[in-house]
């Protein structure tokens, strides 16, 4: 389950309480106790090492090896130091307190804890305690004797939900699970009976998939703001842990660092929180759009000069991620040649290579004929990887060259480089 657990400590009272709770975590085979120093000298590093050895005695779980690590952060980036160490050490779980030194008591989640959730690729357990909001939080108490005893698990019936349910089904020590689904708040006059019935049916399916015959499993439907409803339910039901996937149905296929609901829950809930980094395989497919779907490309192009498609002259190629059009590329037929343009990826899907897949699909289908294009200067290397080479402006077909007449022959000043791709010999 959690074979190698990395515990990040800053020697605060909150961090010490975290160390005392480590025995609740199932399946540990090794514990790594980490402290990050910023701008420290050798003397500070040695002092931190001695303190870690002291804290090591607090843990001392019988039969479980424990190593201490002191890491010097680069440029004061504590979050990166923790996540890089977790990756290097192949940790299966990072454990931290919700708050630490120099954090305002008004904060529900500390900046370091939130940063680790957003930028890491490891499951993260953030521990909250009773008494955190007291003027002098010197006596922090656990919400339950066992952190994994009563779990609230919000579900949205997506792939990340399926991953979390599979994960939850193998968790030992669990005695009760609450599967909760939050419906969007109804519009004025809207009846949500059908949506509620569908959600109830999906919850029963999730309950069956969970397959926990010896444990109590309840289902619950609420309506409104998901984070607010989840936080309220956690308090009302007195749960020992909230378990959420890092991504939700609307964002796990995109490039955002953390799902909208997960981020909101992490910032609001005041119970122990386990954020699961789901192990997912995205359905990514590149193919040509039929003319009847050109409107989908125009939706992507809204943020790209509001381009319009022409059913007569255009062939449009797209990359679909979980059925959503993420990136497009167009091959347009002019009277004297084919032009590649309209290569664009929606902001949420960038930095995943989808533009490359879209252009590759276009070249594979249209590359039997000479292709022309105007590349921006920074993308010349990108298009060169598909066989395009820079050419002079006069080598462009007249109708394609005319599209840049506004530049008055100064394409470089317009940040444009004419390029051509010849068909294979």
GROMACS .gro file of C-alpha atoms in nm:
model
  425
    1UNK     CA    1   0.000   0.000   0.000
    2UNK     CA    2   0.228   0.281   0.128
    3UNK     CA    3   0.559   0.098   0.123
    4UNK     CA    4   0.794   0.397   0.137
    5UNK     CA    5   0.658   0.699   0.325
    6UNK     CA    6   0.828   1.039   0.310
    7UNK     CA    7   0.754   1.267   0.605
    8UNK     CA    8   0.846   1.633   0.561
    9UNK     CA    9   0.909   1.815   0.888
   10UNK     CA   10   0.999   2.172   0.978
   11UNK     CA   11   1.027   2.092   1.352
   12UNK     CA   12   0.709   2.287   1.431
   13UNK     CA   13   0.451   2.163   1.682
   14UNK     CA   14   0.227   2.069   1.395
   15UNK     CA   15   0.503   1.864   1.233
   16UNK     CA   16   0.580   1.688   1.563
   17UNK     CA   17   0.214   1.584   1.593
   18UNK     CA   18   0.235   1.442   1.242
   19UNK     CA   19   0.525   1.222   1.349
   20UNK     CA   20   0.319   1.085   1.637
   21UNK     CA   21   0.045   0.976   1.392
   22UNK     CA   22   0.267   0.786   1.153
   23UNK     CA   23   0.166   0.448   1.298
   24UNK     CA   24  -0.181   0.488   1.144
   25UNK     CA   25  -0.045   0.448   0.790
   26UNK     CA   26  -0.082   0.092   0.659
   27UNK     CA   27   0.174  -0.113   0.470
   28UNK     CA   28   0.489   0.083   0.556
   29UNK     CA   29   0.819  -0.089   0.483
   30UNK     CA   30   1.043   0.215   0.512
   31UNK     CA   31   1.012   0.570   0.648
   32UNK     CA   32   1.209   0.869   0.522
   33UNK     CA   33   1.220   1.169   0.755
   34UNK     CA   34   1.307   1.482   0.555
   35UNK     CA   35   1.401   1.835   0.653
   36UNK     CA   36   1.472   2.105   0.393
   37UNK     CA   37   1.709   2.388   0.480
   38UNK     CA   38   1.731   2.711   0.282
   39UNK     CA   39   2.059   2.893   0.249
   40UNK     CA   40   2.206   2.697   0.536
   41UNK     CA   41   2.567   2.650   0.635
   42UNK     CA   42   2.736   2.325   0.730
   43UNK     CA   43   2.666   2.412   1.093
   44UNK     CA   44   2.293   2.448   1.024
   45UNK     CA   45   2.292   2.123   0.828
   46UNK     CA   46   2.456   1.940   1.117
   47UNK     CA   47   2.210   2.092   1.366
   48UNK     CA   48   1.918   1.981   1.145
   49UNK     CA   49   2.062   1.630   1.128
   50UNK     CA   50   2.083   1.615   1.508
   51UNK     CA   51   1.724   1.734   1.542
   52UNK     CA   52   1.608   1.470   1.295
   53UNK     CA   53   1.775   1.202   1.504
   54UNK     CA   54   1.583   1.333   1.805
   55UNK     CA   55   1.256   1.322   1.614
   56UNK     CA   56   1.343   0.974   1.497
   57UNK     CA   57   1.292   0.853   1.854
   58UNK     CA   58   0.936   0.984   1.847
   59UNK     CA   59   0.858   0.756   1.556
   60UNK     CA   60   1.052   0.440   1.629
   61UNK     CA   61   0.791   0.205   1.471
   62UNK     CA   62   0.900  -0.148   1.556
   63UNK     CA   63   1.052  -0.338   1.268
   64UNK     CA   64   1.033  -0.052   1.013
   65UNK     CA   65   1.362   0.099   0.891
   66UNK     CA   66   1.383   0.478   0.917
   67UNK     CA   67   1.624   0.708   0.737
   68UNK     CA   68   1.678   1.079   0.794
   69UNK     CA   69   1.750   1.320   0.510
   70UNK     CA   70   1.865   1.682   0.519
   71UNK     CA   71   1.830   1.853   0.181
   72UNK     CA   72   1.958   2.194   0.080
   73UNK     CA   73   1.694   2.364  -0.132
   74UNK     CA   74   1.787   2.546  -0.450
   75UNK     CA   75   1.687   2.914  -0.453
   76UNK     CA   76   1.476   2.860  -0.140
   77UNK     CA   77   1.226   2.639  -0.324
   78UNK     CA   78   1.111   2.407  -0.044
   79UNK     CA   79   0.824   2.261  -0.247
   80UNK     CA   80   1.049   2.149  -0.530
   81UNK     CA   81   1.299   2.003  -0.285
   82UNK     CA   82   1.027   1.786  -0.130
   83UNK     CA   83   0.877   1.667  -0.460
   84UNK     CA   84   1.215   1.597  -0.621
   85UNK     CA   85   1.326   1.400  -0.316
   86UNK     CA   86   1.000   1.201  -0.320
   87UNK     CA   87   1.055   1.113  -0.687
   88UNK     CA   88   1.421   1.025  -0.641
   89UNK     CA   89   1.350   0.808  -0.340
   90UNK     CA   90   1.044   0.649  -0.507
   91UNK     CA   91   0.818   0.740  -0.219
   92UNK     CA   92   0.461   0.612  -0.243
   93UNK     CA   93   0.325   0.874  -0.001
   94UNK     CA   94   0.423   1.219   0.122
   95UNK     CA   95   0.296   1.311   0.470
   96UNK     CA   96   0.287   1.668   0.597
   97UNK     CA   97   0.113   1.891   0.845
   98UNK     CA   98  -0.138   2.138   0.709
   99UNK     CA   99   0.053   2.421   0.872
  100UNK     CA  100   0.406   2.489   0.974
  101UNK     CA  101   0.637   2.766   1.080
  102UNK     CA  102   0.569   3.124   0.975
  103UNK     CA  103   0.218   3.051   0.846
  104UNK     CA  104  -0.073   3.272   0.938
  105UNK     CA  105  -0.328   3.094   1.153
  106UNK     CA  106  -0.598   3.221   0.917
  107UNK     CA  107  -0.466   2.990   0.647
  108UNK     CA  108  -0.649   2.658   0.620
  109UNK     CA  109  -0.374   2.503   0.410
  110UNK     CA  110  -0.012   2.614   0.424
  111UNK     CA  111   0.165   2.728   0.110
  112UNK     CA  112   0.420   2.445   0.119
  113UNK     CA  113   0.154   2.176   0.165
  114UNK     CA  114  -0.052   2.318  -0.118
  115UNK     CA  115   0.252   2.347  -0.343
  116UNK     CA  116   0.342   1.981  -0.288
  117UNK     CA  117  -0.014   1.876  -0.378
  118UNK     CA  118  -0.005   2.083  -0.697
  119UNK     CA  119   0.339   2.002  -0.831
  120UNK     CA  120   0.416   1.648  -0.714
  121UNK     CA  121   0.325   1.316  -0.871
  122UNK     CA  122   0.295   1.129  -0.542
  123UNK     CA  123  -0.005   1.072  -0.316
  124UNK     CA  124  -0.009   1.335  -0.040
  125UNK     CA  125  -0.154   1.301   0.309
  126UNK     CA  126  -0.210   1.638   0.476
  127UNK     CA  127  -0.295   1.615   0.846
  128UNK     CA  128  -0.522   1.862   1.020
  129UNK     CA  129  -0.582   1.847   1.395
  130UNK     CA  130  -0.839   1.968   1.642
  131UNK     CA  131  -0.730   2.290   1.805
  132UNK     CA  132  -0.544   2.433   1.502
  133UNK     CA  133  -0.745   2.754   1.519
  134UNK     CA  134  -0.692   2.814   1.890
  135UNK     CA  135  -0.495   3.129   1.982
  136UNK     CA  136  -0.224   2.901   2.121
  137UNK     CA  137  -0.252   2.566   1.942
  138UNK     CA  138  -0.029   2.382   2.185
  139UNK     CA  139  -0.250   2.076   2.231
  140UNK     CA  140  -0.333   1.940   1.887
  141UNK     CA  141  -0.560   1.636   1.888
  142UNK     CA  142  -0.643   1.378   1.624
  143UNK     CA  143  -0.993   1.370   1.483
  144UNK     CA  144  -1.007   0.995   1.523
  145UNK     CA  145  -0.795   0.726   1.682
  146UNK     CA  146  -0.727   0.585   1.336
  147UNK     CA  147  -0.695   0.822   1.039
  148UNK     CA  148  -0.835   0.560   0.800
  149UNK     CA  149  -1.134   0.461   1.015
  150UNK     CA  150  -1.417   0.668   0.859
  151UNK     CA  151  -1.348   0.797   0.506
  152UNK     CA  152  -1.543   1.051   0.304
  153UNK     CA  153  -1.487   0.987  -0.066
  154UNK     CA  154  -1.638   1.242  -0.309
  155UNK     CA  155  -1.705   1.088  -0.652
  156UNK     CA  156  -1.790   1.235  -0.992
  157UNK     CA  157  -1.800   0.902  -1.184
  158UNK     CA  158  -1.490   0.986  -1.392
  159UNK     CA  159  -1.176   0.784  -1.460
  160UNK     CA  160  -1.001   0.937  -1.155
  161UNK     CA  161  -1.300   0.828  -0.944
  162UNK     CA  162  -1.263   0.470  -1.070
  163UNK     CA  163  -0.893   0.479  -0.979
  164UNK     CA  164  -0.970   0.608  -0.628
  165UNK     CA  165  -1.235   0.340  -0.571
  166UNK     CA  166  -0.991   0.067  -0.675
  167UNK     CA  167  -0.733   0.219  -0.440
  168UNK     CA  168  -0.986   0.244  -0.156
  169UNK     CA  169  -1.096  -0.116  -0.195
  170UNK     CA  170  -0.746  -0.230  -0.094
  171UNK     CA  171  -0.707   0.002   0.206
  172UNK     CA  172  -0.696  -0.188   0.536
  173UNK     CA  173  -0.820  -0.050   0.868
  174UNK     CA  174  -1.126   0.115   0.705
  175UNK     CA  175  -1.452   0.060   0.889
  176UNK     CA  176  -1.685   0.303   0.713
  177UNK     CA  177  -1.694   0.477   0.374
  178UNK     CA  178  -1.923   0.759   0.264
  179UNK     CA  179  -1.952   0.793  -0.114
  180UNK     CA  180  -2.070   1.146  -0.187
  181UNK     CA  181  -2.174   1.310  -0.512
  182UNK     CA  182  -2.245   1.682  -0.543
  183UNK     CA  183  -2.484   1.798  -0.813
  184UNK     CA  184  -2.449   2.150  -0.955
  185UNK     CA  185  -2.689   2.396  -0.799
  186UNK     CA  186  -3.012   2.397  -1.005
  187UNK     CA  187  -3.096   2.696  -1.220
  188UNK     CA  188  -3.404   2.896  -1.117
  189UNK     CA  189  -3.709   2.685  -1.185
  190UNK     CA  190  -3.505   2.377  -1.280
  191UNK     CA  191  -3.612   2.038  -1.148
  192UNK     CA  192  -3.322   1.811  -1.059
  193UNK     CA  193  -3.522   1.492  -1.008
  194UNK     CA  194  -3.378   1.317  -1.314
  195UNK     CA  195  -3.021   1.418  -1.236
  196UNK     CA  196  -3.064   1.303  -0.879
  197UNK     CA  197  -3.201   0.967  -0.990
  198UNK     CA  198  -2.912   0.916  -1.232
  199UNK     CA  199  -2.660   1.011  -0.962
  200UNK     CA  200  -2.821   0.766  -0.719
  201UNK     CA  201  -2.791   0.487  -0.976
  202UNK     CA  202  -2.424   0.572  -1.042
  203UNK     CA  203  -2.354   0.578  -0.668
  204UNK     CA  204  -2.497   0.228  -0.632
  205UNK     CA  205  -2.270   0.114  -0.916
  206UNK     CA  206  -1.972   0.275  -0.740
  207UNK     CA  207  -2.072   0.106  -0.415
  208UNK     CA  208  -2.081  -0.231  -0.591
  209UNK     CA  209  -1.745  -0.164  -0.758
  210UNK     CA  210  -1.595  -0.078  -0.420
  211UNK     CA  211  -1.669  -0.433  -0.303
  212UNK     CA  212  -1.630  -0.389   0.073
  213UNK     CA  213  -1.875  -0.645   0.214
  214UNK     CA  214  -1.738  -0.634   0.568
  215UNK     CA  215  -1.749  -0.255   0.597
  216UNK     CA  216  -2.027  -0.003   0.614
  217UNK     CA  217  -2.068   0.191   0.288
  218UNK     CA  218  -2.316   0.479   0.265
  219UNK     CA  219  -2.408   0.697  -0.032
  220UNK     CA  220  -2.500   1.062  -0.020
  221UNK     CA  221  -2.618   1.321  -0.275
  222UNK     CA  222  -2.592   1.695  -0.221
  223UNK     CA  223  -2.644   1.999  -0.442
  224UNK     CA  224  -2.441   2.320  -0.455
  225UNK     CA  225  -2.076   2.418  -0.444
  226UNK     CA  226  -1.874   2.091  -0.430
  227UNK     CA  227  -1.596   2.213  -0.197
  228UNK     CA  228  -1.839   2.372   0.047
  229UNK     CA  229  -2.065   2.065   0.054
  230UNK     CA  230  -1.770   1.828   0.099
  231UNK     CA  231  -1.622   2.034   0.382
  232UNK     CA  232  -1.961   2.060   0.555
  233UNK     CA  233  -2.021   1.687   0.523
  234UNK     CA  234  -1.676   1.608   0.664
  235UNK     CA  235  -1.760   1.806   0.977
  236UNK     CA  236  -2.117   1.683   1.016
  237UNK     CA  237  -2.022   1.317   0.972
  238UNK     CA  238  -1.710   1.358   1.187
  239UNK     CA  239  -1.496   1.173   0.934
  240UNK     CA  240  -1.137   1.081   1.003
  241UNK     CA  241  -1.019   1.135   0.644
  242UNK     CA  242  -1.130   1.294   0.317
  243UNK     CA  243  -1.002   1.102   0.013
  244UNK     CA  244  -1.009   1.282  -0.323
  245UNK     CA  245  -0.841   1.234  -0.660
  246UNK     CA  246  -0.615   1.518  -0.766
  247UNK     CA  247  -0.814   1.556  -1.088
  248UNK     CA  248  -1.184   1.552  -1.167
  249UNK     CA  249  -1.398   1.468  -1.466
  250UNK     CA  250  -1.346   1.805  -1.633
  251UNK     CA  251  -0.973   1.855  -1.588
  252UNK     CA  252  -0.768   1.537  -1.555
  253UNK     CA  253  -0.691   1.533  -1.929
  254UNK     CA  254  -0.556   1.889  -1.928
  255UNK     CA  255  -0.232   2.057  -1.825
  256UNK     CA  256  -0.357   2.222  -1.507
  257UNK     CA  257  -0.156   2.136  -1.194
  258UNK     CA  258  -0.454   2.029  -0.985
  259UNK     CA  259  -0.823   1.983  -1.050
  260UNK     CA  260  -1.060   2.267  -0.966
  261UNK     CA  261  -1.257   2.070  -0.709
  262UNK     CA  262  -0.947   1.917  -0.550
  263UNK     CA  263  -0.787   2.259  -0.513
  264UNK     CA  264  -1.101   2.406  -0.357
  265UNK     CA  265  -1.143   2.111  -0.118
  266UNK     CA  266  -0.777   2.127  -0.013
  267UNK     CA  267  -0.820   2.494   0.066
  268UNK     CA  268  -1.140   2.450   0.267
  269UNK     CA  269  -1.157   2.113   0.442
  270UNK     CA  270  -1.016   2.099   0.796
  271UNK     CA  271  -0.995   1.722   0.834
  272UNK     CA  272  -0.705   1.496   0.736
  273UNK     CA  273  -0.691   1.494   0.357
  274UNK     CA  274  -0.547   1.230   0.126
  275UNK     CA  275  -0.499   1.356  -0.229
  276UNK     CA  276  -0.459   1.064  -0.465
  277UNK     CA  277  -0.250   1.108  -0.780
  278UNK     CA  278  -0.446   0.881  -1.015
  279UNK     CA  279  -0.278   0.629  -1.241
  280UNK     CA  280  -0.461   0.697  -1.567
  281UNK     CA  281  -0.427   0.615  -1.933
  282UNK     CA  282  -0.565   0.896  -2.147
  283UNK     CA  283  -0.751   0.816  -2.467
  284UNK     CA  284  -0.568   1.029  -2.725
  285UNK     CA  285  -0.662   1.002  -3.092
  286UNK     CA  286  -0.559   1.207  -3.397
  287UNK     CA  287  -0.771   1.204  -3.713
  288UNK     CA  288  -0.926   1.423  -3.982
  289UNK     CA  289  -1.247   1.605  -3.896
  290UNK     CA  290  -1.544   1.553  -4.129
  291UNK     CA  291  -1.689   1.884  -4.256
  292UNK     CA  292  -1.986   1.841  -4.024
  293UNK     CA  293  -1.749   1.881  -3.726
  294UNK     CA  294  -1.568   2.193  -3.849
  295UNK     CA  295  -1.758   2.391  -3.588
  296UNK     CA  296  -1.556   2.213  -3.319
  297UNK     CA  297  -1.234   2.344  -3.476
  298UNK     CA  298  -1.378   2.694  -3.484
  299UNK     CA  299  -1.445   2.665  -3.108
  300UNK     CA  300  -1.076   2.589  -3.053
  301UNK     CA  301  -0.984   2.878  -3.284
  302UNK     CA  302  -1.185   3.130  -3.080
  303UNK     CA  303  -0.862   3.211  -2.899
  304UNK     CA  304  -0.664   3.211  -3.226
  305UNK     CA  305  -0.779   3.506  -3.438
  306UNK     CA  306  -1.131   3.354  -3.446
  307UNK     CA  307  -1.046   3.153  -3.756
  308UNK     CA  308  -1.329   3.016  -3.969
  309UNK     CA  309  -1.334   2.688  -4.161
  310UNK     CA  310  -1.429   2.646  -4.527
  311UNK     CA  311  -1.591   2.315  -4.620
  312UNK     CA  312  -1.477   2.347  -4.983
  313UNK     CA  313  -1.109   2.436  -4.943
  314UNK     CA  314  -1.015   2.300  -4.600
  315UNK     CA  315  -0.901   1.973  -4.455
  316UNK     CA  316  -0.876   1.993  -4.076
  317UNK     CA  317  -0.696   1.749  -3.851
  318UNK     CA  318  -0.747   1.729  -3.478
  319UNK     CA  319  -0.619   1.558  -3.165
  320UNK     CA  320  -0.895   1.437  -2.934
  321UNK     CA  321  -0.820   1.380  -2.566
  322UNK     CA  322  -1.091   1.179  -2.393
  323UNK     CA  323  -1.323   1.287  -2.675
  324UNK     CA  324  -1.249   1.660  -2.640
  325UNK     CA  325  -1.081   1.840  -2.928
  326UNK     CA  326  -0.751   1.966  -2.790
  327UNK     CA  327  -0.541   2.065  -3.091
  328UNK     CA  328  -0.604   2.136  -3.461
  329UNK     CA  329  -0.410   2.188  -3.783
  330UNK     CA  330  -0.549   2.291  -4.123
  331UNK     CA  331  -0.447   2.226  -4.482
  332UNK     CA  332  -0.614   2.481  -4.712
  333UNK     CA  333  -0.625   2.447  -5.091
  334UNK     CA  334  -0.545   2.766  -5.284
  335UNK     CA  335  -0.562   2.791  -5.666
  336UNK     CA  336  -0.186   2.734  -5.691
  337UNK     CA  337  -0.089   2.530  -5.385
  338UNK     CA  338  -0.163   2.384  -5.040
  339UNK     CA  339  -0.105   2.592  -4.728
  340UNK     CA  340  -0.070   2.468  -4.372
  341UNK     CA  341  -0.204   2.703  -4.107
  342UNK     CA  342  -0.436   2.722  -3.808
  343UNK     CA  343  -0.210   2.501  -3.596
  344UNK     CA  344  -0.335   2.570  -3.244
  345UNK     CA  345  -0.374   2.394  -2.910
  346UNK     CA  346  -0.620   2.504  -2.644
  347UNK     CA  347  -0.450   2.655  -2.341
  348UNK     CA  348  -0.561   2.378  -2.105
  349UNK     CA  349  -0.394   2.111  -2.322
  350UNK     CA  350  -0.057   2.267  -2.394
  351UNK     CA  351   0.288   2.121  -2.333
  352UNK     CA  352   0.177   1.762  -2.396
  353UNK     CA  353   0.282   1.724  -2.760
  354UNK     CA  354  -0.071   1.747  -2.904
  355UNK     CA  355   0.024   2.006  -3.170
  356UNK     CA  356   0.292   1.765  -3.290
  357UNK     CA  357   0.032   1.491  -3.326
  358UNK     CA  358  -0.204   1.721  -3.517
  359UNK     CA  359   0.062   1.832  -3.766
  360UNK     CA  360   0.184   1.474  -3.806
  361UNK     CA  361  -0.170   1.363  -3.896
  362UNK     CA  362  -0.193   1.645  -4.151
  363UNK     CA  363   0.145   1.566  -4.308
  364UNK     CA  364   0.062   1.197  -4.327
  365UNK     CA  365  -0.260   1.271  -4.518
  366UNK     CA  366  -0.156   1.570  -4.730
  367UNK     CA  367   0.220   1.532  -4.760
  368UNK     CA  368   0.208   1.360  -5.098
  369UNK     CA  369   0.191   1.712  -5.246
  370UNK     CA  370   0.413   2.013  -5.182
  371UNK     CA  371   0.301   2.202  -4.872
  372UNK     CA  372   0.365   2.568  -4.794
  373UNK     CA  373   0.327   2.769  -4.478
  374UNK     CA  374   0.423   3.085  -4.290
  375UNK     CA  375   0.585   2.988  -3.962
  376UNK     CA  376   0.651   3.223  -3.675
  377UNK     CA  377   1.021   3.261  -3.606
  378UNK     CA  378   1.021   3.062  -3.277
  379UNK     CA  379   0.846   2.765  -3.444
  380UNK     CA  380   1.081   2.717  -3.740
  381UNK     CA  381   1.262   2.434  -3.561
  382UNK     CA  382   0.928   2.267  -3.475
  383UNK     CA  383   0.810   2.263  -3.838
  384UNK     CA  384   1.154   2.163  -3.963
  385UNK     CA  385   1.107   1.834  -3.776
  386UNK     CA  386   0.829   1.751  -4.026
  387UNK     CA  387   1.045   1.824  -4.331
  388UNK     CA  388   0.962   2.193  -4.383
  389UNK     CA  389   1.253   2.414  -4.486
  390UNK     CA  390   1.274   2.796  -4.496
  391UNK     CA  391   1.242   2.951  -4.841
  392UNK     CA  392   1.240   3.304  -4.980
  393UNK     CA  393   0.910   3.486  -5.010
  394UNK     CA  394   0.924   3.483  -5.391
  395UNK     CA  395   0.923   3.100  -5.388
  396UNK     CA  396   0.572   3.096  -5.241
  397UNK     CA  397   0.279   3.044  -5.477
  398UNK     CA  398   0.122   3.381  -5.560
  399UNK     CA  399  -0.210   3.325  -5.381
  400UNK     CA  400  -0.034   3.210  -5.062
  401UNK     CA  401   0.216   3.495  -5.078
  402UNK     CA  402  -0.071   3.743  -5.119
  403UNK     CA  403  -0.198   3.659  -4.772
  404UNK     CA  404   0.101   3.848  -4.631
  405UNK     CA  405   0.095   4.147  -4.866
  406UNK     CA  406   0.034   4.365  -4.561
  407UNK     CA  407   0.395   4.305  -4.459
  408UNK     CA  408   0.520   4.488  -4.767
  409UNK     CA  409   0.788   4.229  -4.833
  410UNK     CA  410   0.917   4.244  -4.475
  411UNK     CA  411   0.806   3.905  -4.347
  412UNK     CA  412   1.085   3.901  -4.090
  413UNK     CA  413   0.943   4.219  -3.942
  414UNK     CA  414   0.603   4.044  -3.931
  415UNK     CA  415   0.764   3.754  -3.739
  416UNK     CA  416   0.691   3.518  -4.031
  417UNK     CA  417   0.918   3.274  -4.213
  418UNK     CA  418   0.801   3.118  -4.543
  419UNK     CA  419   0.853   2.741  -4.543
  420UNK     CA  420   0.801   2.456  -4.785
  421UNK     CA  421   0.778   2.079  -4.756
  422UNK     CA  422   0.843   1.877  -5.070
  423UNK     CA  423   0.679   1.536  -5.113
  424UNK     CA  424   0.898   1.231  -5.059
  425UNK     CA  425   1.103   1.133  -5.365
   0.00000   0.00000   0.00000
